[in-house]
One Martini backbone bead per residue (centre of mass of N, CA, C, O) as a GRO file, in nm:
protein
  485
    1UNK     BB    1  -2.816  -0.205  -0.477
    2UNK     BB    2  -2.947  -0.273  -0.753
    3UNK     BB    3  -3.091  -0.563  -0.912
    4UNK     BB    4  -3.065  -0.716  -1.221
    5UNK     BB    5  -3.262  -0.924  -1.389
    6UNK     BB    6  -3.242  -1.187  -1.562
    7UNK     BB    7  -3.395  -1.359  -1.805
    8UNK     BB    8  -3.258  -1.628  -1.659
    9UNK     BB    9  -3.248  -1.758  -1.374
   10UNK     BB   10  -3.025  -1.904  -1.200
   11UNK     BB   11  -3.060  -2.258  -1.127
   12UNK     BB   12  -3.251  -2.481  -1.014
   13UNK     BB   13  -3.546  -2.670  -1.100
   14UNK     BB   14  -3.589  -2.619  -0.787
   15UNK     BB   15  -3.648  -2.588  -0.474
   16UNK     BB   16  -3.534  -2.587  -0.175
   17UNK     BB   17  -3.428  -2.784   0.107
   18UNK     BB   18  -3.449  -2.828   0.429
   19UNK     BB   19  -3.253  -2.982   0.652
   20UNK     BB   20  -3.462  -3.004   0.881
   21UNK     BB   21  -3.665  -3.175   0.717
   22UNK     BB   22  -3.479  -3.422   0.690
   23UNK     BB   23  -3.420  -3.469   0.998
   24UNK     BB   24  -3.735  -3.529   1.064
   25UNK     BB   25  -3.685  -3.813   0.937
   26UNK     BB   26  -3.673  -4.089   1.129
   27UNK     BB   27  -3.619  -4.328   0.917
   28UNK     BB   28  -3.311  -4.221   0.849
   29UNK     BB   29  -3.111  -4.171   1.081
   30UNK     BB   30  -3.045  -3.859   1.154
   31UNK     BB   31  -2.757  -3.643   1.270
   32UNK     BB   32  -2.664  -3.349   1.406
   33UNK     BB   33  -2.300  -3.271   1.492
   34UNK     BB   34  -2.253  -3.008   1.304
   35UNK     BB   35  -2.332  -2.711   1.267
   36UNK     BB   36  -2.580  -2.579   1.111
   37UNK     BB   37  -2.955  -2.611   1.050
   38UNK     BB   38  -3.011  -2.380   0.795
   39UNK     BB   39  -2.985  -2.538   0.552
   40UNK     BB   40  -2.993  -2.567   0.187
   41UNK     BB   41  -3.107  -2.797  -0.063
   42UNK     BB   42  -3.044  -2.882  -0.416
   43UNK     BB   43  -2.876  -3.152  -0.376
   44UNK     BB   44  -2.751  -3.491  -0.437
   45UNK     BB   45  -2.423  -3.637  -0.346
   46UNK     BB   46  -2.199  -3.906  -0.415
   47UNK     BB   47  -1.859  -3.941  -0.267
   48UNK     BB   48  -1.505  -4.091  -0.256
   49UNK     BB   49  -1.336  -3.862  -0.297
   50UNK     BB   50  -1.078  -3.669  -0.184
   51UNK     BB   51  -1.171  -3.438  -0.421
   52UNK     BB   52  -1.490  -3.313  -0.526
   53UNK     BB   53  -1.486  -3.018  -0.626
   54UNK     BB   54  -1.505  -3.040  -0.954
   55UNK     BB   55  -1.818  -3.188  -0.908
   56UNK     BB   56  -1.947  -2.929  -0.792
   57UNK     BB   57  -2.223  -2.680  -0.781
   58UNK     BB   58  -2.375  -2.631  -0.528
   59UNK     BB   59  -2.590  -2.721  -0.259
   60UNK     BB   60  -2.499  -2.987  -0.146
   61UNK     BB   61  -2.550  -3.313  -0.034
   62UNK     BB   62  -2.281  -3.482   0.081
   63UNK     BB   63  -2.199  -3.826   0.043
   64UNK     BB   64  -2.001  -4.023   0.284
   65UNK     BB   65  -1.758  -4.285   0.412
   66UNK     BB   66  -1.444  -4.215   0.407
   67UNK     BB   67  -1.237  -4.378   0.232
   68UNK     BB   68  -1.027  -4.109   0.158
   69UNK     BB   69  -0.987  -3.996   0.445
   70UNK     BB   70  -0.701  -3.785   0.572
   71UNK     BB   71  -0.785  -3.455   0.556
   72UNK     BB   72  -1.037  -3.294   0.698
   73UNK     BB   73  -0.976  -2.993   0.668
   74UNK     BB   74  -0.929  -2.984   0.362
   75UNK     BB   75  -1.193  -3.118   0.279
   76UNK     BB   76  -1.386  -2.905   0.401
   77UNK     BB   77  -1.269  -2.655   0.264
   78UNK     BB   78  -1.342  -2.752  -0.024
   79UNK     BB   79  -1.648  -2.770   0.016
   80UNK     BB   80  -1.692  -2.474   0.086
   81UNK     BB   81  -1.567  -2.361  -0.176
   82UNK     BB   82  -1.792  -2.519  -0.358
   83UNK     BB   83  -2.081  -2.488  -0.187
   84UNK     BB   84  -2.164  -2.678   0.009
   85UNK     BB   85  -2.425  -2.745   0.240
   86UNK     BB   86  -2.352  -3.053   0.321
   87UNK     BB   87  -2.255  -3.339   0.534
   88UNK     BB   88  -2.279  -3.691   0.487
   89UNK     BB   89  -2.196  -3.949   0.728
   90UNK     BB   90  -2.119  -4.286   0.702
   91UNK     BB   91  -2.144  -4.548   0.912
   92UNK     BB   92  -2.018  -4.789   0.811
   93UNK     BB   93  -1.756  -4.991   0.741
   94UNK     BB   94  -1.516  -4.783   0.774
   95UNK     BB   95  -1.661  -4.626   1.017
   96UNK     BB   96  -1.785  -4.636   1.341
   97UNK     BB   97  -1.730  -4.327   1.347
   98UNK     BB   98  -1.707  -4.004   1.353
   99UNK     BB   99  -1.450  -3.820   1.309
  100UNK     BB  100  -1.338  -3.578   1.515
  101UNK     BB  101  -1.184  -3.406   1.300
  102UNK     BB  102  -1.439  -3.360   1.126
  103UNK     BB  103  -1.611  -3.217   1.334
  104UNK     BB  104  -1.414  -2.983   1.384
  105UNK     BB  105  -1.400  -2.879   1.090
  106UNK     BB  106  -1.705  -2.813   1.059
  107UNK     BB  107  -1.716  -2.610   1.288
  108UNK     BB  108  -1.496  -2.417   1.180
  109UNK     BB  109  -1.648  -2.385   0.878
  110UNK     BB  110  -1.972  -2.417   0.895
  111UNK     BB  111  -2.047  -2.726   0.833
  112UNK     BB  112  -2.282  -2.940   0.802
  113UNK     BB  113  -2.309  -3.245   1.003
  114UNK     BB  114  -2.421  -3.575   0.916
  115UNK     BB  115  -2.529  -3.860   1.063
  116UNK     BB  116  -2.535  -4.186   0.922
  117UNK     BB  117  -2.679  -4.456   0.964
  118UNK     BB  118  -2.609  -4.795   0.901
  119UNK     BB  119  -2.925  -4.843   0.782
  120UNK     BB  120  -2.872  -4.604   0.562
  121UNK     BB  121  -2.911  -4.541   0.251
  122UNK     BB  122  -2.828  -4.308   0.024
  123UNK     BB  123  -3.079  -4.346  -0.159
  124UNK     BB  124  -3.286  -4.270   0.061
  125UNK     BB  125  -3.200  -3.977   0.085
  126UNK     BB  126  -3.242  -3.891  -0.205
  127UNK     BB  127  -3.542  -3.967  -0.217
  128UNK     BB  128  -3.631  -3.773   0.009
  129UNK     BB  129  -3.544  -3.509  -0.124
  130UNK     BB  130  -3.715  -3.536  -0.380
  131UNK     BB  131  -3.982  -3.551  -0.224
  132UNK     BB  132  -3.964  -3.270  -0.095
  133UNK     BB  133  -3.945  -3.117  -0.363
  134UNK     BB  134  -4.214  -3.212  -0.482
  135UNK     BB  135  -4.391  -3.100  -0.255
  136UNK     BB  136  -4.300  -2.805  -0.287
  137UNK     BB  137  -4.383  -2.776  -0.583
  138UNK     BB  138  -4.682  -2.836  -0.538
  139UNK     BB  139  -4.733  -2.596  -0.351
  140UNK     BB  140  -4.647  -2.380  -0.551
  141UNK     BB  141  -4.854  -2.443  -0.779
  142UNK     BB  142  -5.103  -2.400  -0.604
  143UNK     BB  143  -5.044  -2.109  -0.531
  144UNK     BB  144  -5.037  -1.999  -0.820
  145UNK     BB  145  -5.322  -2.088  -0.902
  146UNK     BB  146  -5.474  -1.923  -0.690
  147UNK     BB  147  -5.362  -1.650  -0.776
  148UNK     BB  148  -5.465  -1.652  -1.066
  149UNK     BB  149  -5.766  -1.665  -0.998
  150UNK     BB  150  -5.773  -1.403  -0.829
  151UNK     BB  151  -5.666  -1.210  -1.050
  152UNK     BB  152  -5.883  -1.268  -1.262
  153UNK     BB  153  -6.122  -1.178  -1.088
  154UNK     BB  154  -6.019  -0.888  -1.042
  155UNK     BB  155  -6.013  -0.807  -1.354
  156UNK     BB  156  -6.351  -0.822  -1.357
  157UNK     BB  157  -6.386  -0.577  -1.213
  158UNK     BB  158  -6.474  -0.245  -1.204
  159UNK     BB  159  -6.180  -0.217  -1.032
  160UNK     BB  160  -5.916  -0.373  -1.149
  161UNK     BB  161  -5.649  -0.245  -1.053
  162UNK     BB  162  -5.698  -0.236  -0.744
  163UNK     BB  163  -5.775  -0.539  -0.727
  164UNK     BB  164  -5.508  -0.660  -0.821
  165UNK     BB  165  -5.328  -0.523  -0.607
  166UNK     BB  166  -5.469  -0.643  -0.365
  167UNK     BB  167  -5.417  -0.942  -0.432
  168UNK     BB  168  -5.111  -0.914  -0.441
  169UNK     BB  169  -5.079  -0.816  -0.140
  170UNK     BB  170  -5.195  -1.087  -0.032
  171UNK     BB  171  -5.012  -1.303  -0.179
  172UNK     BB  172  -4.773  -1.074  -0.135
  173UNK     BB  173  -4.698  -0.962   0.142
  174UNK     BB  174  -4.760  -0.603   0.125
  175UNK     BB  175  -4.662  -0.392  -0.142
  176UNK     BB  176  -4.865  -0.261  -0.415
  177UNK     BB  177  -4.763  -0.073  -0.714
  178UNK     BB  178  -4.831   0.190  -0.949
  179UNK     BB  179  -4.584   0.337  -1.161
  180UNK     BB  180  -4.419   0.570  -1.299
  181UNK     BB  181  -4.125   0.664  -1.449
  182UNK     BB  182  -4.106   0.902  -1.211
  183UNK     BB  183  -4.248   0.759  -0.936
  184UNK     BB  184  -4.549   0.781  -0.949
  185UNK     BB  185  -4.840   0.708  -0.772
  186UNK     BB  186  -5.145   0.562  -0.883
  187UNK     BB  187  -5.154   0.276  -0.736
  188UNK     BB  188  -5.249   0.098  -0.425
  189UNK     BB  189  -5.155  -0.173  -0.189
  190UNK     BB  190  -5.132  -0.201   0.132
  191UNK     BB  191  -4.892  -0.130   0.331
  192UNK     BB  192  -4.724   0.132   0.413
  193UNK     BB  193  -4.425   0.251   0.353
  194UNK     BB  194  -4.140   0.357   0.412
  195UNK     BB  195  -3.976   0.621   0.291
  196UNK     BB  196  -3.721   0.460   0.189
  197UNK     BB  197  -3.889   0.254   0.028
  198UNK     BB  198  -4.039   0.447  -0.158
  199UNK     BB  199  -3.782   0.565  -0.287
  200UNK     BB  200  -3.670   0.296  -0.399
  201UNK     BB  201  -3.911   0.233  -0.586
  202UNK     BB  202  -3.881   0.486  -0.761
  203UNK     BB  203  -3.601   0.411  -0.867
  204UNK     BB  204  -3.680   0.150  -1.009
  205UNK     BB  205  -3.883   0.276  -1.206
  206UNK     BB  206  -3.667   0.454  -1.349
  207UNK     BB  207  -3.490   0.220  -1.451
  208UNK     BB  208  -3.751   0.111  -1.639
  209UNK     BB  209  -3.754   0.312  -1.837
  210UNK     BB  210  -3.781   0.329  -2.181
  211UNK     BB  211  -3.513   0.533  -2.208
  212UNK     BB  212  -3.350   0.307  -2.111
  213UNK     BB  213  -3.002   0.199  -2.147
  214UNK     BB  214  -3.084  -0.082  -2.129
  215UNK     BB  215  -3.356  -0.250  -2.135
  216UNK     BB  216  -3.577  -0.345  -1.866
  217UNK     BB  217  -3.792  -0.575  -1.692
  218UNK     BB  218  -3.625  -0.581  -1.410
  219UNK     BB  219  -3.589  -0.517  -1.046
  220UNK     BB  220  -3.383  -0.515  -0.745
  221UNK     BB  221  -3.403  -0.472  -0.379
  222UNK     BB  222  -3.282  -0.352  -0.053
  223UNK     BB  223  -3.438  -0.242   0.269
  224UNK     BB  224  -3.334  -0.391   0.497
  225UNK     BB  225  -3.607  -0.620   0.526
  226UNK     BB  226  -3.682  -0.529   0.243
  227UNK     BB  227  -3.824  -0.651  -0.059
  228UNK     BB  228  -3.758  -0.539  -0.388
  229UNK     BB  229  -3.973  -0.483  -0.683
  230UNK     BB  230  -3.965  -0.443  -1.049
  231UNK     BB  231  -4.205  -0.412  -1.333
  232UNK     BB  232  -4.250  -0.390  -1.658
  233UNK     BB  233  -4.486  -0.275  -1.862
  234UNK     BB  234  -4.666  -0.300  -2.121
  235UNK     BB  235  -4.717  -0.053  -2.401
  236UNK     BB  236  -4.510   0.204  -2.361
  237UNK     BB  237  -4.581   0.387  -2.077
  238UNK     BB  238  -4.376   0.339  -1.820
  239UNK     BB  239  -4.483   0.132  -1.634
  240UNK     BB  240  -4.478   0.000  -1.285
  241UNK     BB  241  -4.440  -0.276  -1.084
  242UNK     BB  242  -4.442  -0.273  -0.725
  243UNK     BB  243  -4.260  -0.439  -0.451
  244UNK     BB  244  -4.305  -0.493  -0.085
  245UNK     BB  245  -4.138  -0.735   0.116
  246UNK     BB  246  -4.027  -0.948   0.378
  247UNK     BB  247  -4.027  -1.187   0.164
  248UNK     BB  248  -3.921  -1.472  -0.033
  249UNK     BB  249  -4.077  -1.696  -0.268
  250UNK     BB  250  -4.154  -1.945  -0.439
  251UNK     BB  251  -4.352  -1.800  -0.711
  252UNK     BB  252  -4.349  -1.488  -0.707
  253UNK     BB  253  -4.255  -1.438  -0.997
  254UNK     BB  254  -4.509  -1.562  -1.130
  255UNK     BB  255  -4.727  -1.390  -0.999
  256UNK     BB  256  -4.616  -1.121  -1.100
  257UNK     BB  257  -4.637  -1.193  -1.404
  258UNK     BB  258  -4.943  -1.209  -1.414
  259UNK     BB  259  -4.992  -0.916  -1.325
  260UNK     BB  260  -4.842  -0.780  -1.556
  261UNK     BB  261  -5.026  -0.872  -1.785
  262UNK     BB  262  -5.291  -0.755  -1.676
  263UNK     BB  263  -5.195  -0.458  -1.632
  264UNK     BB  264  -5.119  -0.405  -1.926
  265UNK     BB  265  -5.413  -0.415  -2.018
  266UNK     BB  266  -5.561  -0.226  -1.805
  267UNK     BB  267  -5.357   0.034  -1.858
  268UNK     BB  268  -5.459   0.089  -2.114
  269UNK     BB  269  -5.584   0.294  -2.324
  270UNK     BB  270  -5.893   0.423  -2.375
  271UNK     BB  271  -6.150   0.401  -2.673
  272UNK     BB  272  -6.406   0.315  -2.564
  273UNK     BB  273  -6.638   0.065  -2.587
  274UNK     BB  274  -6.505  -0.106  -2.805
  275UNK     BB  275  -6.226  -0.131  -2.668
  276UNK     BB  276  -6.329  -0.258  -2.405
  277UNK     BB  277  -6.450  -0.514  -2.532
  278UNK     BB  278  -6.188  -0.611  -2.664
  279UNK     BB  279  -6.020  -0.633  -2.407
  280UNK     BB  280  -6.200  -0.839  -2.264
  281UNK     BB  281  -6.168  -1.061  -2.477
  282UNK     BB  282  -5.855  -1.084  -2.456
  283UNK     BB  283  -5.846  -1.171  -2.166
  284UNK     BB  284  -5.999  -1.432  -2.209
  285UNK     BB  285  -5.800  -1.552  -2.407
  286UNK     BB  286  -5.550  -1.546  -2.216
  287UNK     BB  287  -5.722  -1.732  -1.994
  288UNK     BB  288  -5.845  -1.976  -2.211
  289UNK     BB  289  -6.037  -1.921  -2.415
  290UNK     BB  290  -6.219  -1.983  -2.680
  291UNK     BB  291  -6.191  -1.838  -2.981
  292UNK     BB  292  -6.490  -1.880  -3.074
  293UNK     BB  293  -6.607  -1.718  -2.820
  294UNK     BB  294  -6.442  -1.444  -2.864
  295UNK     BB  295  -6.480  -1.335  -3.157
  296UNK     BB  296  -6.760  -1.176  -3.128
  297UNK     BB  297  -6.614  -0.947  -2.934
  298UNK     BB  298  -6.466  -0.861  -3.172
  299UNK     BB  299  -6.348  -0.698  -3.427
  300UNK     BB  300  -6.443  -0.795  -3.739
  301UNK     BB  301  -6.203  -0.612  -3.891
  302UNK     BB  302  -5.989  -0.740  -3.742
  303UNK     BB  303  -5.637  -0.811  -3.720
  304UNK     BB  304  -5.406  -1.092  -3.656
  305UNK     BB  305  -5.095  -1.193  -3.508
  306UNK     BB  306  -4.928  -1.493  -3.458
  307UNK     BB  307  -4.681  -1.569  -3.202
  308UNK     BB  308  -4.410  -1.789  -3.175
  309UNK     BB  309  -4.177  -1.857  -2.896
  310UNK     BB  310  -3.820  -1.907  -2.835
  311UNK     BB  311  -3.551  -1.932  -2.659
  312UNK     BB  312  -3.216  -1.946  -2.744
  313UNK     BB  313  -3.123  -2.079  -2.445
  314UNK     BB  314  -3.379  -2.272  -2.347
  315UNK     BB  315  -3.554  -2.122  -2.173
  316UNK     BB  316  -3.809  -2.018  -2.005
  317UNK     BB  317  -4.134  -1.870  -2.083
  318UNK     BB  318  -4.193  -1.654  -1.881
  319UNK     BB  319  -4.396  -1.392  -1.813
  320UNK     BB  320  -4.173  -1.172  -1.817
  321UNK     BB  321  -4.020  -1.236  -2.079
  322UNK     BB  322  -4.276  -1.246  -2.251
  323UNK     BB  323  -4.369  -0.957  -2.191
  324UNK     BB  324  -4.123  -0.825  -2.323
  325UNK     BB  325  -4.177  -0.933  -2.602
  326UNK     BB  326  -4.456  -0.807  -2.641
  327UNK     BB  327  -4.360  -0.515  -2.617
  328UNK     BB  328  -4.167  -0.530  -2.865
  329UNK     BB  329  -4.429  -0.607  -3.056
  330UNK     BB  330  -4.685  -0.434  -2.943
  331UNK     BB  331  -4.788  -0.634  -2.696
  332UNK     BB  332  -4.992  -0.764  -2.407
  333UNK     BB  333  -5.065  -1.044  -2.555
  334UNK     BB  334  -4.975  -1.301  -2.338
  335UNK     BB  335  -4.862  -1.651  -2.341
  336UNK     BB  336  -4.725  -1.815  -2.046
  337UNK     BB  337  -4.556  -2.104  -1.945
  338UNK     BB  338  -4.358  -2.184  -1.678
  339UNK     BB  339  -4.319  -2.494  -1.786
  340UNK     BB  340  -4.246  -2.385  -2.056
  341UNK     BB  341  -4.099  -2.269  -2.390
  342UNK     BB  342  -4.359  -2.116  -2.500
  343UNK     BB  343  -4.461  -1.821  -2.658
  344UNK     BB  344  -4.761  -1.618  -2.696
  345UNK     BB  345  -4.858  -1.370  -2.944
  346UNK     BB  346  -5.094  -1.101  -2.989
  347UNK     BB  347  -5.100  -0.903  -3.281
  348UNK     BB  348  -5.218  -0.620  -3.385
  349UNK     BB  349  -5.269  -0.618  -3.701
  350UNK     BB  350  -5.037  -0.572  -3.999
  351UNK     BB  351  -4.776  -0.580  -3.873
  352UNK     BB  352  -4.440  -0.608  -3.868
  353UNK     BB  353  -4.235  -0.869  -3.799
  354UNK     BB  354  -3.951  -0.883  -3.591
  355UNK     BB  355  -3.668  -0.958  -3.481
  356UNK     BB  356  -3.549  -1.095  -3.158
  357UNK     BB  357  -3.338  -1.090  -2.922
  358UNK     BB  358  -3.316  -1.425  -2.798
  359UNK     BB  359  -3.516  -1.524  -3.032
  360UNK     BB  360  -3.753  -1.753  -3.175
  361UNK     BB  361  -3.969  -1.706  -3.460
  362UNK     BB  362  -4.326  -1.757  -3.532
  363UNK     BB  363  -4.550  -1.647  -3.794
  364UNK     BB  364  -4.834  -1.540  -3.901
  365UNK     BB  365  -5.064  -1.439  -4.086
  366UNK     BB  366  -5.295  -1.231  -4.104
  367UNK     BB  367  -5.603  -1.255  -3.906
  368UNK     BB  368  -5.896  -1.320  -3.817
  369UNK     BB  369  -6.057  -1.382  -3.527
  370UNK     BB  370  -6.194  -1.663  -3.644
  371UNK     BB  371  -5.867  -1.760  -3.729
  372UNK     BB  372  -5.669  -1.811  -3.481
  373UNK     BB  373  -5.627  -2.114  -3.465
  374UNK     BB  374  -5.491  -2.147  -3.744
  375UNK     BB  375  -5.271  -1.936  -3.692
  376UNK     BB  376  -5.139  -2.091  -3.460
  377UNK     BB  377  -5.052  -2.336  -3.627
  378UNK     BB  378  -4.870  -2.172  -3.824
  379UNK     BB  379  -4.681  -2.056  -3.609
  380UNK     BB  380  -4.573  -2.327  -3.510
  381UNK     BB  381  -4.452  -2.410  -3.780
  382UNK     BB  382  -4.265  -2.168  -3.813
  383UNK     BB  383  -4.097  -2.228  -3.562
  384UNK     BB  384  -3.989  -2.500  -3.650
  385UNK     BB  385  -3.846  -2.391  -3.902
  386UNK     BB  386  -3.661  -2.191  -3.759
  387UNK     BB  387  -3.509  -2.406  -3.593
  388UNK     BB  388  -3.416  -2.585  -3.834
  389UNK     BB  389  -3.275  -2.317  -3.989
  390UNK     BB  390  -3.170  -2.093  -3.791
  391UNK     BB  391  -3.391  -1.874  -3.770
  392UNK     BB  392  -3.525  -1.591  -3.617
  393UNK     BB  393  -3.751  -1.581  -3.861
  394UNK     BB  394  -4.083  -1.707  -3.949
  395UNK     BB  395  -4.327  -1.659  -4.205
  396UNK     BB  396  -4.641  -1.755  -4.280
  397UNK     BB  397  -4.745  -1.789  -4.587
  398UNK     BB  398  -4.972  -1.758  -4.800
  399UNK     BB  399  -5.127  -1.866  -5.053
  400UNK     BB  400  -4.954  -1.874  -5.368
  401UNK     BB  401  -4.949  -1.853  -5.686
  402UNK     BB  402  -5.045  -2.138  -5.827
  403UNK     BB  403  -5.204  -2.234  -5.575
  404UNK     BB  404  -5.409  -1.983  -5.581
  405UNK     BB  405  -5.552  -2.082  -5.862
  406UNK     BB  406  -5.700  -2.288  -5.724
  407UNK     BB  407  -5.994  -2.416  -5.672
  408UNK     BB  408  -6.109  -2.454  -5.356
  409UNK     BB  409  -6.314  -2.676  -5.378
  410UNK     BB  410  -6.180  -2.902  -5.557
  411UNK     BB  411  -5.904  -2.891  -5.413
  412UNK     BB  412  -6.007  -2.972  -5.132
  413UNK     BB  413  -6.133  -3.242  -5.210
  414UNK     BB  414  -5.872  -3.368  -5.322
  415UNK     BB  415  -5.704  -3.341  -5.068
  416UNK     BB  416  -5.882  -3.514  -4.878
  417UNK     BB  417  -5.867  -3.769  -5.051
  418UNK     BB  418  -5.555  -3.804  -5.057
  419UNK     BB  419  -5.517  -3.772  -4.720
  420UNK     BB  420  -5.709  -3.977  -4.570
  421UNK     BB  421  -5.496  -4.210  -4.471
  422UNK     BB  422  -5.398  -3.987  -4.276
  423UNK     BB  423  -5.292  -3.883  -4.001
  424UNK     BB  424  -5.213  -3.603  -3.843
  425UNK     BB  425  -4.913  -3.669  -3.776
  426UNK     BB  426  -4.841  -3.763  -4.063
  427UNK     BB  427  -4.918  -3.505  -4.217
  428UNK     BB  428  -4.727  -3.316  -4.062
  429UNK     BB  429  -4.467  -3.462  -4.132
  430UNK     BB  430  -4.491  -3.438  -4.438
  431UNK     BB  431  -4.508  -3.133  -4.456
  432UNK     BB  432  -4.238  -3.072  -4.317
  433UNK     BB  433  -4.053  -3.243  -4.503
  434UNK     BB  434  -4.124  -3.093  -4.765
  435UNK     BB  435  -4.047  -2.801  -4.667
  436UNK     BB  436  -3.736  -2.937  -4.611
  437UNK     BB  437  -3.646  -3.116  -4.857
  438UNK     BB  438  -3.610  -3.401  -4.703
  439UNK     BB  439  -3.488  -3.333  -4.422
  440UNK     BB  440  -3.440  -3.513  -4.143
  441UNK     BB  441  -3.309  -3.332  -3.925
  442UNK     BB  442  -3.487  -3.078  -3.953
  443UNK     BB  443  -3.754  -3.220  -3.900
  444UNK     BB  444  -3.685  -3.316  -3.616
  445UNK     BB  445  -3.653  -3.033  -3.497
  446UNK     BB  446  -3.935  -2.916  -3.572
  447UNK     BB  447  -4.088  -3.176  -3.412
  448UNK     BB  448  -3.933  -3.300  -3.167
  449UNK     BB  449  -3.781  -3.556  -3.293
  450UNK     BB  450  -3.657  -3.829  -3.415
  451UNK     BB  451  -3.522  -3.920  -3.712
  452UNK     BB  452  -3.645  -4.209  -3.711
  453UNK     BB  453  -3.936  -4.113  -3.686
  454UNK     BB  454  -3.947  -3.972  -3.953
  455UNK     BB  455  -3.885  -4.213  -4.132
  456UNK     BB  456  -4.125  -4.387  -4.042
  457UNK     BB  457  -4.352  -4.189  -4.119
  458UNK     BB  458  -4.286  -4.151  -4.417
  459UNK     BB  459  -4.303  -4.447  -4.492
  460UNK     BB  460  -4.599  -4.474  -4.408
  461UNK     BB  461  -4.711  -4.275  -4.610
  462UNK     BB  462  -4.628  -4.430  -4.864
  463UNK     BB  463  -4.801  -4.676  -4.804
  464UNK     BB  464  -5.086  -4.542  -4.764
  465UNK     BB  465  -5.064  -4.388  -5.055
  466UNK     BB  466  -4.913  -4.545  -5.279
  467UNK     BB  467  -4.627  -4.383  -5.295
  468UNK     BB  468  -4.351  -4.212  -5.445
  469UNK     BB  469  -4.153  -3.989  -5.260
  470UNK     BB  470  -3.922  -3.950  -5.492
  471UNK     BB  471  -4.133  -3.819  -5.663
  472UNK     BB  472  -4.190  -3.505  -5.773
  473UNK     BB  473  -4.487  -3.519  -5.851
  474UNK     BB  474  -4.584  -3.630  -5.585
  475UNK     BB  475  -4.477  -3.406  -5.404
  476UNK     BB  476  -4.633  -3.175  -5.537
  477UNK     BB  477  -4.918  -3.277  -5.486
  478UNK     BB  478  -4.894  -3.300  -5.179
  479UNK     BB  479  -4.821  -3.007  -5.123
  480UNK     BB  480  -5.081  -2.883  -5.238
  481UNK     BB  481  -5.270  -3.036  -5.049
  482UNK     BB  482  -5.148  -2.932  -4.778
  483UNK     BB  483  -5.205  -2.620  -4.855
  484UNK     BB  484  -5.534  -2.657  -4.824
  485UNK     BB  485  -5.573  -2.634  -4.502
   0.00000   0.00000   0.00000
């Protein structure tokens, strides 16, 4: 049966380490004496409790010297029940050798048992595991970066969709195809799948159709040895990227997410040369070009709203979940850092931004293409305010009311003169603090700093400005000055 992928896959912060890789480090003096050698380790934990079950997450290499070991069979059964990956048993000073009853219990329950030599501290094992994890993570990031560069280059080719699919089939060896909501194959690359695999991919594409309720961003399945995945493209056309591979590796999800964002742009309906030029410019912007360089390529009369978003559960804004957010907002122009928590969406036109379930949003007012950088700053501020006030959406309103009546030239000069003693971080702290009515805790949340840092910065502002920040007249003048930015 297909498996529907959650918005934030549960699991450890990094990929697992093979037990065999740890055993291969001769300096640790480790020896597998029972159980299989193909275990994968997610964590390292040392415990001398008689029953550590309540404190295990699953996937641990549990290290113990057997201080309270009295019933090996029950002990091992509880470890297996808790999901421990392996047991490392240190000999001496408690036991001169690994108890035979423990060896037999591990064999019986299929739990890998590793003998830890007397000269090996448990901390050395933990350090080695973290080192292997860091090395694996570094390899994963390098692989993802190479794939991103290859996909970006493919997107610039004259035949971008087939080129992107070809690169995806190379980077994730197997079959990559673009399917309609009805399961019809539009473009494909890689080795042709077996008929039953092709049928299963078509079923996954239909599962992701826009009229499906609840709407899904992705789905997975297996057919024999083939691992199948499908990802909904943004833009509301009902297209899906499908993959059939022989195995899955860490980083595949991120590589597929990059392809989803690019294909969402490339598969959008074309509306002549002007639209094609605008799409090309926005792809460049998405891939990190400076807004000032991209702005001349965009429609000079076009206006755009910048949205910054964080997931309400604190999870990472990976490309797939961010792509789903962009689709909900009516845009495939999404920038999501797999290592970060914030997604950025560029929404064309003056359309109204609405709250999205599971997200906290900050939006700029609609801005011209050459003002996107400033709009991004205002969207980030709005997101901070939304988090501080626990609002699902805050839209940064343009200067209005009495402030809008101030002549921009003299008012701007006065504002720069008044705020000249402040560094950018101090000015931003003061602006945020004033916008939140002097609330220390909310300002700390909005700026992601400690409340004492806010107090120190605001106090420093008062000293540098030579002003009493408790005076409402002073606060009003400073607020008007800060709004002139």
